[in-house]
Structures are given as C-alpha cells and as structure tokens.
Short mmCIF file of C-alpha atoms in Angstrom, two decimals:
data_model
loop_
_atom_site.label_atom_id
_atom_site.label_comp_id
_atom_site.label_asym_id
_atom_site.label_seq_id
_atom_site.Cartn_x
_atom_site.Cartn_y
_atom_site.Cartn_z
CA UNK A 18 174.01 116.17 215.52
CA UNK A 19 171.31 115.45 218.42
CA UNK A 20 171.91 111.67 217.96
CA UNK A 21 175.68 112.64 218.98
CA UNK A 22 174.31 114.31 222.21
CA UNK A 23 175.31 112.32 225.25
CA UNK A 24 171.81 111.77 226.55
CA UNK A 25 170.62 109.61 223.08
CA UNK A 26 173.99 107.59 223.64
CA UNK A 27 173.09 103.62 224.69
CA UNK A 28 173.30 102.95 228.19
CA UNK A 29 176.80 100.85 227.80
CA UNK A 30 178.54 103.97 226.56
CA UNK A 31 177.35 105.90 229.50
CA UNK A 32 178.71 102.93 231.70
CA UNK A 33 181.55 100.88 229.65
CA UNK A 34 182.75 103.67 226.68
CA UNK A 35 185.22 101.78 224.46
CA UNK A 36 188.54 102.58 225.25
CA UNK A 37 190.63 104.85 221.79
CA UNK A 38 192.96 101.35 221.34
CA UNK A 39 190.41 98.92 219.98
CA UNK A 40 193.52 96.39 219.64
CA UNK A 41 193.21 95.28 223.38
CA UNK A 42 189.05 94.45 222.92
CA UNK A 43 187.57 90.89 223.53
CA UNK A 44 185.09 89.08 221.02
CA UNK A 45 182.14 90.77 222.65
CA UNK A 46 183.48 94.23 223.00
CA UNK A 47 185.05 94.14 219.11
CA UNK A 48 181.08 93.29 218.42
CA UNK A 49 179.83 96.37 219.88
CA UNK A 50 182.48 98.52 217.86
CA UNK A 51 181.03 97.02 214.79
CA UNK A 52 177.85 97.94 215.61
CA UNK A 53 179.27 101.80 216.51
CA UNK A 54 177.52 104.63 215.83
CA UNK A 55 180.96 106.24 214.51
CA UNK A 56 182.17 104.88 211.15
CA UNK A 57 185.95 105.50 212.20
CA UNK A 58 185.18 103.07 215.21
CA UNK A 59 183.41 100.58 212.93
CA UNK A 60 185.91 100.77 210.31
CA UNK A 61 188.95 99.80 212.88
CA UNK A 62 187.07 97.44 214.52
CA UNK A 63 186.72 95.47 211.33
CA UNK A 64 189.85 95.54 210.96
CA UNK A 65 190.71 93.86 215.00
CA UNK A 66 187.36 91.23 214.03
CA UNK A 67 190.15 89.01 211.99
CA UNK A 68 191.35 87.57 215.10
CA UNK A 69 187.81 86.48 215.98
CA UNK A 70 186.14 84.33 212.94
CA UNK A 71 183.18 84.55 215.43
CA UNK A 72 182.63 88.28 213.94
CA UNK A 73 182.48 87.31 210.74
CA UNK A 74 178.13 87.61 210.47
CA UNK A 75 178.77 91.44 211.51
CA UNK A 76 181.31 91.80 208.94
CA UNK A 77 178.84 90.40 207.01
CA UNK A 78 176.67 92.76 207.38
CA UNK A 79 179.69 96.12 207.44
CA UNK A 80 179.72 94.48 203.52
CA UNK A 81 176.83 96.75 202.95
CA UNK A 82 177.74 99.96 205.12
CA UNK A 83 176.59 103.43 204.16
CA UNK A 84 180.21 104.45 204.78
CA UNK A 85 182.77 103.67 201.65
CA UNK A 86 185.96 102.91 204.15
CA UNK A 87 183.76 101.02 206.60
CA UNK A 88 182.30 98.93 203.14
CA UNK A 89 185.65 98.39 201.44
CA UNK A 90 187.60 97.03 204.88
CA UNK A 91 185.11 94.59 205.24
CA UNK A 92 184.68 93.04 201.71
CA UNK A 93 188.18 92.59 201.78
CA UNK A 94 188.16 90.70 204.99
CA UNK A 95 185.28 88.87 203.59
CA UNK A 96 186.75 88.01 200.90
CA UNK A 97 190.12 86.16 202.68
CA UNK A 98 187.71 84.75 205.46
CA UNK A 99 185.16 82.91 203.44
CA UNK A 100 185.02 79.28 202.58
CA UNK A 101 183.11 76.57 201.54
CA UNK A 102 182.28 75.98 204.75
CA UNK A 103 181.65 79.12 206.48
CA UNK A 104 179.53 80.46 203.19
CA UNK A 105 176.94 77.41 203.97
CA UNK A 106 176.68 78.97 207.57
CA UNK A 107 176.43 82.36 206.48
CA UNK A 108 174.71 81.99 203.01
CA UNK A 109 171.08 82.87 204.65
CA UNK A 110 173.01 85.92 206.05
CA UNK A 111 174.50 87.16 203.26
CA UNK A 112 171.74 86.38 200.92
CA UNK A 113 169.71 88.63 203.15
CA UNK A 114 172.07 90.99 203.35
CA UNK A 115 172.07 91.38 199.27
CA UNK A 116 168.66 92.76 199.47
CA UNK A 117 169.61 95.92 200.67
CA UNK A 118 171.60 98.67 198.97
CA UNK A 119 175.67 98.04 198.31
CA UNK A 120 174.46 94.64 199.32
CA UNK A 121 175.49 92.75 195.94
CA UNK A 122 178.96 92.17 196.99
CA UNK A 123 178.80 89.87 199.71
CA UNK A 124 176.15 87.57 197.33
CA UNK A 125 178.80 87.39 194.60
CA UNK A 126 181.28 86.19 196.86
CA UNK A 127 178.95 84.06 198.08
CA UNK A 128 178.41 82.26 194.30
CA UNK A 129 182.51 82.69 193.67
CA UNK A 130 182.31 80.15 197.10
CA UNK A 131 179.83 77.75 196.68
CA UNK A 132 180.58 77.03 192.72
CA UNK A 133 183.17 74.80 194.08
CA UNK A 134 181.18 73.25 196.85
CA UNK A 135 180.08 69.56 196.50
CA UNK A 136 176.90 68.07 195.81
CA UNK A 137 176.36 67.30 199.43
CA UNK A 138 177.43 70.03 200.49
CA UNK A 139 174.82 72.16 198.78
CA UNK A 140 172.22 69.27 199.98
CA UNK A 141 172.35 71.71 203.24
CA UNK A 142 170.72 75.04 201.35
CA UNK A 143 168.39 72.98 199.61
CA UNK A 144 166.36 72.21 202.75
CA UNK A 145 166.95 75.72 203.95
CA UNK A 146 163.23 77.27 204.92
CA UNK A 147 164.47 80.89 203.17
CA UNK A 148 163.51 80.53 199.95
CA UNK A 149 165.72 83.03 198.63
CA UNK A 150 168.26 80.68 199.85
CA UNK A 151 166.52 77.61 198.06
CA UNK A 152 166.51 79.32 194.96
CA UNK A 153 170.17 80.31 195.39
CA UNK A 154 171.28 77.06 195.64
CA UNK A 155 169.03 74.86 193.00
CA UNK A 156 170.51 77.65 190.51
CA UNK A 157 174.36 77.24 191.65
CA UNK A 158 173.55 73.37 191.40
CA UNK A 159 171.97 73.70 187.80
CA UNK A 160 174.84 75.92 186.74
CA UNK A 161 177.12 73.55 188.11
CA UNK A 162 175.25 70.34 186.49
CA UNK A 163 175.59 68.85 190.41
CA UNK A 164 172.08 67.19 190.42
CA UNK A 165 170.94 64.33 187.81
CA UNK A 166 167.65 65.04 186.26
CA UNK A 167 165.87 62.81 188.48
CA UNK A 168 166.83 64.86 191.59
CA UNK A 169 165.67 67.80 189.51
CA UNK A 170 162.07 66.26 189.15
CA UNK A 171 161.95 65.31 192.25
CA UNK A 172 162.88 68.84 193.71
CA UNK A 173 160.04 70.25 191.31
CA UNK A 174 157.56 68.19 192.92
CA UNK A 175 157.92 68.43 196.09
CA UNK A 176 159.07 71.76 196.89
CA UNK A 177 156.31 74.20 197.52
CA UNK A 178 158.25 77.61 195.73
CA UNK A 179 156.75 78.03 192.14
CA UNK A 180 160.64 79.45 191.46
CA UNK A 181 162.40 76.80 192.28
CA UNK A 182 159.72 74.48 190.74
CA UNK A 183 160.27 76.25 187.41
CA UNK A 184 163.69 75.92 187.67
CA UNK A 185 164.43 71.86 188.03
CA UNK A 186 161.60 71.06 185.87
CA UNK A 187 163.24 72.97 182.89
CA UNK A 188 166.28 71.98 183.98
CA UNK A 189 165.34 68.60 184.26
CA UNK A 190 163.57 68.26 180.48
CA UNK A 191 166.86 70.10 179.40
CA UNK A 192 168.56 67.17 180.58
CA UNK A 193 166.74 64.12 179.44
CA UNK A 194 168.59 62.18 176.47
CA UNK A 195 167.85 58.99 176.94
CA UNK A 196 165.13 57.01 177.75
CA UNK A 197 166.62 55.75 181.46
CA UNK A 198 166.22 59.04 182.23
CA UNK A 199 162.53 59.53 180.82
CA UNK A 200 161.67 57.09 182.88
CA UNK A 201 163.06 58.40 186.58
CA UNK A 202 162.23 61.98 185.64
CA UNK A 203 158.96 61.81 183.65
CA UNK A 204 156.79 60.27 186.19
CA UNK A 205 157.86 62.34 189.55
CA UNK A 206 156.74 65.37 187.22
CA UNK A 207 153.51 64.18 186.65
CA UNK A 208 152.61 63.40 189.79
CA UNK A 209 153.54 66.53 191.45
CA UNK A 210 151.05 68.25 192.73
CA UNK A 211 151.55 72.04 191.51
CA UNK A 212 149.94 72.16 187.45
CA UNK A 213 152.96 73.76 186.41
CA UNK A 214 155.16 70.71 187.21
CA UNK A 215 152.48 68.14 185.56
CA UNK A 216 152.72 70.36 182.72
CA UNK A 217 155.66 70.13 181.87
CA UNK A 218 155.54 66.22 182.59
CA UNK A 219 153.19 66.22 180.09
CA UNK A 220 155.65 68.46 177.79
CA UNK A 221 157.89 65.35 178.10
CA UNK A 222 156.26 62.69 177.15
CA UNK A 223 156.01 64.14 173.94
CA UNK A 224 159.95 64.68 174.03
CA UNK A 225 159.70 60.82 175.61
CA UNK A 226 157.98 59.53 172.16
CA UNK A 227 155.25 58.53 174.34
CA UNK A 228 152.40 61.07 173.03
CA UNK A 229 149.37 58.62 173.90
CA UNK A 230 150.21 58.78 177.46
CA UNK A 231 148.95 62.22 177.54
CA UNK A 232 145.71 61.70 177.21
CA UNK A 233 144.33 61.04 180.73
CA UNK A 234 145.80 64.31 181.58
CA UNK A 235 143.00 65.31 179.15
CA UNK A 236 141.03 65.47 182.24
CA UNK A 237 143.49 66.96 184.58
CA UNK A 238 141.94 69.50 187.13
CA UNK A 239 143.86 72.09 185.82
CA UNK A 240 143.53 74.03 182.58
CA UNK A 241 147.02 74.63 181.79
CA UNK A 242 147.85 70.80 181.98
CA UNK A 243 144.63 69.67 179.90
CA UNK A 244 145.99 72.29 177.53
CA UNK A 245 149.42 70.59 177.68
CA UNK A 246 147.71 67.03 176.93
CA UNK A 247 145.92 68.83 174.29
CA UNK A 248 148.59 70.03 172.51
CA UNK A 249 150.36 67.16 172.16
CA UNK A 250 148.01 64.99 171.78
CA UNK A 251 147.29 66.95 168.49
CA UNK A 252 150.97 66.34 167.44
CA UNK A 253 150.77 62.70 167.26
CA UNK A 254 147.69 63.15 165.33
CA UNK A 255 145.15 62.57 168.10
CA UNK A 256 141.75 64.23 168.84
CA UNK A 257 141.36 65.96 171.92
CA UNK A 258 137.62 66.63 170.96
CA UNK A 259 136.57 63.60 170.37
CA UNK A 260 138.21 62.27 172.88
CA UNK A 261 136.18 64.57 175.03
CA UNK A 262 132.90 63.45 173.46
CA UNK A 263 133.54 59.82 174.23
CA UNK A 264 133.45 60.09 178.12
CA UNK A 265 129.90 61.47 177.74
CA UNK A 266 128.69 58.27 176.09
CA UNK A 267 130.62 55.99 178.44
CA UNK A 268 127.58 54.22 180.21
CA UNK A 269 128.85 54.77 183.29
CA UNK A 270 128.70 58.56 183.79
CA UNK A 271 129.13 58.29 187.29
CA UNK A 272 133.11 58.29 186.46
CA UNK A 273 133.06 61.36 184.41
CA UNK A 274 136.50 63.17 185.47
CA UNK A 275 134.89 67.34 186.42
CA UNK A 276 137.77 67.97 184.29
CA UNK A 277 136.48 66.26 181.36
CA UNK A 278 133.90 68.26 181.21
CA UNK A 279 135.35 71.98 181.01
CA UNK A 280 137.34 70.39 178.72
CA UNK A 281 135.06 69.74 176.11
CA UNK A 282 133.82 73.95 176.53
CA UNK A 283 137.68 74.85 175.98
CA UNK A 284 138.31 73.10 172.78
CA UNK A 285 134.49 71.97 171.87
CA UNK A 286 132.10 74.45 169.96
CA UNK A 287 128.22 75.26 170.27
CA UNK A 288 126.48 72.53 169.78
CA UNK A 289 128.34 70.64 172.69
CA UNK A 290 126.41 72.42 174.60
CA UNK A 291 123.85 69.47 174.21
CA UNK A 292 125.84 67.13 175.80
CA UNK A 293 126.65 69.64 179.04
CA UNK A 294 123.15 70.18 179.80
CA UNK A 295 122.23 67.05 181.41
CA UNK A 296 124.97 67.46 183.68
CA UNK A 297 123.43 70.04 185.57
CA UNK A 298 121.92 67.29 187.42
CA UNK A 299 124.43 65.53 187.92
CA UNK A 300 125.39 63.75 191.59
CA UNK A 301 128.61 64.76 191.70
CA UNK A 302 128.77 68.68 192.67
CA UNK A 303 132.20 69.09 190.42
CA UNK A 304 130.86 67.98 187.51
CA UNK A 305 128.27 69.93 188.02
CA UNK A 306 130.21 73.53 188.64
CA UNK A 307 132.31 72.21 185.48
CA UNK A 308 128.94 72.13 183.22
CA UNK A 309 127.68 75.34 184.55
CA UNK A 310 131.23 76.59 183.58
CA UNK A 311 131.59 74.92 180.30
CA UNK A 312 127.89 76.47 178.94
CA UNK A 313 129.41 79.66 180.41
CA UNK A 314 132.33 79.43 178.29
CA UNK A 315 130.14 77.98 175.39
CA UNK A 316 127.80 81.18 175.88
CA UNK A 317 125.07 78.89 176.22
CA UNK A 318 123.95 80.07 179.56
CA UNK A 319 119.69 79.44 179.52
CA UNK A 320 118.56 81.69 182.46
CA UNK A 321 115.83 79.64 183.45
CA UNK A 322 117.76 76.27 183.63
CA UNK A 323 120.40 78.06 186.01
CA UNK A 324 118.47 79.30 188.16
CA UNK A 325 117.41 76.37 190.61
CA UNK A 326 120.80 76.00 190.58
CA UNK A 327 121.32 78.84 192.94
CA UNK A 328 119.79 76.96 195.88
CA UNK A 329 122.37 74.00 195.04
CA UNK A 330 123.84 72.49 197.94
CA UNK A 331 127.69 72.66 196.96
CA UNK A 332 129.43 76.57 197.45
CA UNK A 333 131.65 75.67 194.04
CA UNK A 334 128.01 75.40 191.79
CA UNK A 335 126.58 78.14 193.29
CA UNK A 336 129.52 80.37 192.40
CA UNK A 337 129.93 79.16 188.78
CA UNK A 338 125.87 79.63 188.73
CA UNK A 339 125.79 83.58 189.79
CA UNK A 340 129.02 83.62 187.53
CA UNK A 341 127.08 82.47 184.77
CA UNK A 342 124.30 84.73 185.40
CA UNK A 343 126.30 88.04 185.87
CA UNK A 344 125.09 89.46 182.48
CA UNK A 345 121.17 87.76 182.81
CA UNK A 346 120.81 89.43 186.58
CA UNK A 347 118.44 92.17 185.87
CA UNK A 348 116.22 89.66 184.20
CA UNK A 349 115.90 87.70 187.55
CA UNK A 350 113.37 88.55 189.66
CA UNK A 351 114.42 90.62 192.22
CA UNK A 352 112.36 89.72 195.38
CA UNK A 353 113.48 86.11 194.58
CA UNK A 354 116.86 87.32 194.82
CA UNK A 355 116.13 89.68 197.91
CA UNK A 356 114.58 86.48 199.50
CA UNK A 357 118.06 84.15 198.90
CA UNK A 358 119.86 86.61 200.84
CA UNK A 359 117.65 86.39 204.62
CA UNK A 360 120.41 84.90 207.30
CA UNK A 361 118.75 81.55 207.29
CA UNK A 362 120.04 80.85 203.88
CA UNK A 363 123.66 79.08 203.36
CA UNK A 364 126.27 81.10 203.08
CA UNK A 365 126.94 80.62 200.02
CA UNK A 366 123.22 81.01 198.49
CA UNK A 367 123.49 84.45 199.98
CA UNK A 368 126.90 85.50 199.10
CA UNK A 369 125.68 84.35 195.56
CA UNK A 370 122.37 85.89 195.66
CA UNK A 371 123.89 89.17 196.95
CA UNK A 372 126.67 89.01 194.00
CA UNK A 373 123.82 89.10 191.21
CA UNK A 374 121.20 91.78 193.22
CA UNK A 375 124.63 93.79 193.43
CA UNK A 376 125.20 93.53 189.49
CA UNK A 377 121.61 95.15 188.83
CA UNK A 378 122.36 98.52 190.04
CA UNK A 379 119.68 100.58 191.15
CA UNK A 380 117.80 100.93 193.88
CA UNK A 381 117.29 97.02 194.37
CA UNK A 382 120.83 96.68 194.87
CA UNK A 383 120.89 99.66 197.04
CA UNK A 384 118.01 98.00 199.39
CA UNK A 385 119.91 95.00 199.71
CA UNK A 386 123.43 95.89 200.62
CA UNK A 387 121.31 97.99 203.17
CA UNK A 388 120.03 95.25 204.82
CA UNK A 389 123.44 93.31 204.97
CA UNK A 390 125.01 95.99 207.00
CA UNK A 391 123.90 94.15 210.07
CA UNK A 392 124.53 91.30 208.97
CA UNK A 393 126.33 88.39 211.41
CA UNK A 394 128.31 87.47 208.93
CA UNK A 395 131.60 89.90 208.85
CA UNK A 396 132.95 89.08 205.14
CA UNK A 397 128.92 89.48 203.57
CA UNK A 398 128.43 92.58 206.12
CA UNK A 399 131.78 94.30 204.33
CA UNK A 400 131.06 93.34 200.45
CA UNK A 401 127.26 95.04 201.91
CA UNK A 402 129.24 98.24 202.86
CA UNK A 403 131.91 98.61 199.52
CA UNK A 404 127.98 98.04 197.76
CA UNK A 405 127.21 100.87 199.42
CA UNK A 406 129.83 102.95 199.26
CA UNK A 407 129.98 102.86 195.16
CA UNK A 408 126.35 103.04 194.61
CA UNK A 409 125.03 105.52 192.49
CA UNK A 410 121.27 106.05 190.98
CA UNK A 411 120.93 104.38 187.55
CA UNK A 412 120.28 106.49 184.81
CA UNK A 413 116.69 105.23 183.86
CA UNK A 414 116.07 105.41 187.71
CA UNK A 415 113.34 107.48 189.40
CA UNK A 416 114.64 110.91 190.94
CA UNK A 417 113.70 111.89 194.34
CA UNK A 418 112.57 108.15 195.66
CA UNK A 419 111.55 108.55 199.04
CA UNK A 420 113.00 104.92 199.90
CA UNK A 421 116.23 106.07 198.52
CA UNK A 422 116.60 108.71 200.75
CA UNK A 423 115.23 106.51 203.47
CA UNK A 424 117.93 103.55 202.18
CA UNK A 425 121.10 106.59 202.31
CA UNK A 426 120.37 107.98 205.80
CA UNK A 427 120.32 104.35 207.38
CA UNK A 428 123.93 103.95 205.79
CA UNK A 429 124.94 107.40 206.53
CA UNK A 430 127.79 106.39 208.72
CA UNK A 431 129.63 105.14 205.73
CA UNK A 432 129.94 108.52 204.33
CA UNK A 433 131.72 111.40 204.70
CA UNK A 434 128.96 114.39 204.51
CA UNK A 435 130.12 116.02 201.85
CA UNK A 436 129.76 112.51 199.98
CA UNK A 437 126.35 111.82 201.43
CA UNK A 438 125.23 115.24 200.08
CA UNK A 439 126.57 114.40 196.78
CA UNK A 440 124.88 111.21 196.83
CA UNK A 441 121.58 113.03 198.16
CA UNK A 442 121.81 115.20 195.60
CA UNK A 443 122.13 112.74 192.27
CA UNK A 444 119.11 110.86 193.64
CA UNK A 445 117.27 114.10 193.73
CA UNK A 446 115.93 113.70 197.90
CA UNK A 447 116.93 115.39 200.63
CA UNK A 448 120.07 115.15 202.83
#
C-alpha cells in the first residue's frame, strides 16, 4: 500500500525504527508502538504496556481499534488495570472514546467501576467541564441513590446542561416523602433559573400539599412554568383566570408582572381583550410586548392601534408589533413602511419595518430589499439579499414593469444567469 512506502513513513522510523523485540522498550518507545501503523506491532505492544500503568490512556484508546486482536488484547488489559481510582482519571477519556465505533466497551467498564465508587469520589466528575462526563456521573449517582434529594435540586439549579437538569429534578421529586425534604428540595427548584427546573418546583408543591404557593408563579416569565402554576392551581380548586383579572384592577398597575399579562391571553378568552388594550401604553416596555402578544394570541390585533407602535422605543415591542401585523401588512401603507426602513431609523424599527414590507410580496418588497443591499448594517444587508433571492412577481402583479427590470439588474450579482433569466422572464422585461 503507498502509506507502507518508506517515503510516507514518520520521520522517527526513518531515524529510530523499533527494534522486532518490543520486550526491551521504555515507557516512551512502548507509546509509539501503540500508536504503530502495523496492527501486529500495536497488538504486542499492548501486551509490554502492563509494566507501565502510564500507558494505560493509549490502551484506552486500542479498546476501540479497527483491528479485532489489537481490540480484544486491550479490553482485557483494561479490564485487570482499572479501578476506582484510575476510572475517575480516565473517565473523560474513555467516555470520549465510547463515541466512536467498537467504542462501547471501555464505557461499560467504566460504569462496572464507578458503581462502587463513593459519594465523594464521584463529587470529582460532577464538576467535570465535559458534559458527557457530567451526565455520566449524575446518572451512576441516581442509580446508585448516592445523592439526597436536596443535592439533586441543587445540581438542577445550578448546572447549566438541560440533561443533567432533567435528570436530578426528576430524580429529586422521585425522592421526596416527607415534608423535611419538601422543604430543602422544593425551594432550590424554584429558584433556579432554567423554566424547566421551576417547573417542576412548581410540580412539587402540589406533591408538597402546598397548592396556593403556586400562584405567584402565575406570573412567571416563562410559559411552561405559568402553565405549571396553572395546572395546579386548578387542582386545588383555584382560578387561574380570575386570578389573572385581579392584577389588572390592582390600583397600582405600575407592578403588573409582563408575565401576568400573556397570561391572561393563554388561558383568558375574547373579551379580555378589553383589559389588554390599555396596556399598549404602558411605561414599562415588557408589559407592553406582553399586551401586543396577548391580543395576538387573542386574535384581537386592531391594525390601526399597532401601528404607532412600530416606532416604539424598546426592540422586544417592536418585534411582537410586526409579529402581530404579519397577516395585516399589505393593508399598511407601503411608503410608510419604505420610510421606517432609511439608515437613520433604529435598528430595530427597520429590521421590523423591513420584516412586514418583506411579507407583502410584490414589487414593494422587491424595491426594498433592493435598497438594503448596501446597507451598513451586515445582518439587515443579508435578510435584504435571501429577500431577493426568493422573490418572485405576484400573481395579480403587472407584467413587464420597467422598475422591475430596473430593481433585478441592480441585484444581478445575486444570481446565477440562468436564474436571472428565469426571473426576467416571469416578470415579463428584459434580461
């Protein structure tokens, strides 16, 4: 094979070729022969590597060898070698390892290990930064029933892995009996900051007898933990709606959660729209994205109330508000549009403006995009060019516009010219 010829051999086999007796070979030369080309040299050198527990990563790896004799040698000496201590070094290794093909060996050793290491012992992995080894671990612990349920809601708060956060925080709920426990492993869950985790804090207080405590989480700033609160607040024979309804007549409406308010739109009907309206004003820029998304969600959307609020001074509104108006844009006027997307706009007014002219099809979104290909802006100027490149005359549109034609050539750099032609020709102008 041309790999085999002598001039693709490394430069140490030119200079240092390893003698036929591996049996004589230091630490450093054994390494090499484990990482020989030839699978007869790799397979006796894993054999010599027992005297040196040094070599034990490369056998490691020789677990997962494309060669059978090479593979089998070193799972056996893997599996004589490795201990309690030694898998905690080489866990990340052999974890990694697993990923690849023939690789599930070494990681079943690996759990055959570390099912009889200690608590603190497995403390190590936990703070490992591979998360494949994190998750290894907190699952050999749960198996094991090595952490208390506290630890378990504490490692679903604050570790950042969804996985692993799904893991201790059913693990943990599994686990609570009695009410000490509620109390050390209820609260860390609902303070966490990843929804998941307050939701199923929320889950337990239901478990915990303690329903009413649910319902500030009515509010919560995500929807899968106000849907939590919701639920069981239902069970204990609450009223998530009107519980809703009563912020909105607190006479203080400057404490109005944002969360409060989509809320009432998930589990409220029409006529709440009433009550949303007002907030469109409000001072507080969440609450007012939250009303523009609760009368989206309500399908209450009045075009001309929403529109001012595409100038609004908060990003978050203005992208709820050209949300909102997605299906209304062709009954906005288009210069008004064309004028909220000039470069001495915000951003966001622009990127919002652009969005609904974009939705109207035709040659008004055509004309735009077009004049966003220069833009300064690199994100707007690329969203201008994908416009551009999907465009297509509408239906009820004019054939052969001049401006069209006009629009097309200024852009033709973005097509192939077998796709500009094609383009050309559905508008009915010239090339």
């Amino acid at each position: 094979m041309a790999w085999q010829r002598p001039q693709y051999l490394p430069g140490w086999e030119h200079f240092a070729p390893l003698p036929a007796d591996l049996t004589q070979l230091g630490e450093s030369r054994l390494a090499l022969a484990l990482c020989h080309r030839d699978g007869r040299i790799r397979q006796e050198a894993v054999r010599q590597s027992v005297r040196y527990p040094g070599l034990l990563p490369l056998v490691v790896i020789r677990c997962a060898d494309w060669v059978a004799p090479v593979r089998e040698h070193a799972r056996r000496l893997l599996s004589e070698s490795l201990n309690v201590d030694s898998a905690l070094d080489l866990g990340p290794l052999i974890l990694r390892v697993g990923r690849r093909d023939r690789g599930a060996f070494g990681v079943d050793v690996l759990g055959q290990i570390l099912r009889h290491a200690s608590h603190g012992q497995l403390a190590v992995l936990f703070a490992d930064p591979d998360l494949i080894v994190r998750r290894f671990a907190y699952r050999l612990a749960i198996e094991g029933r090595l952490l208390h349920p506290a630890e378990l809601a504490r490692a679903a708060a604050r570790d950042e892995d969804t996985v692993v956060q799904d893991l201790c925080a059913t693990a943990a709920l599994t686990a609570m009996k009695d009410e000490d426990v509620h109390e050390s492993v209820v609260p860390p869950l609902l303070s966490a900051r990843n929804p998941r985790v307050r939701s199923a804090g929320v889950t337990a207080l239901r478990r915990a007898g303690r329903s009413k405590q649910a319902e500030p989480y009515l509010s919560d700033r995500s929807a899968l933990v106000r849907a939590c609160a919701r639920y069981v607040v239902r069970q204990q024979g609450g009223d998530p709606v009107a519980w809703y309804r009563e912020r909105f007549t607190a006479p203080n409406d400057s404490e109005l959660p944002p969360g409060a308010v989509i809320g009432l739109a998930e589990c409220g009907n029409r006529a709440d729209a009433e009550l949303l309206q007002p907030l469109l004003a409000h001072r507080a820029a969440q609450v007012r994205a939250r009303a523009v998304a609760g009368l989206r969600a309500l399908d209450c959307v009045d075009v001309k109330q929403m529109r001012p609020l595409l100038d609004d001074p908060a990003a978050g509104v203005v992208r709820e508000t050209a949300a909102a108006l997605l299906p209304s844009a062709k009954q906005l006027p288009a210069d008004w549009l064309l004028e909220r997307t000039r470069s001495e706009r915000p951003r966001h007014v622009r990127v919002g403006a652009f969005r609904l002219l974009d939705a109207r099809g035709g040659i008004v979104a055509l004309r735009a995009a077009v004049d966003l290909l220069e833009d300064p802006d690199v994100k707007l100027r690329t969203w201008a060019a994908q416009s551009v490149q999907r465009w297509h005359p509408s239906p009820d549109g004019r054939r052969g516009d001049a401006e069209v034609g006009a629009l097309l050539d200024r852009s033709r750099r973005l097509f192939s010219d077998h796709v500009l032609r094609r383009r050309t020709w559905e508008a009915g102008v010239d090339a």
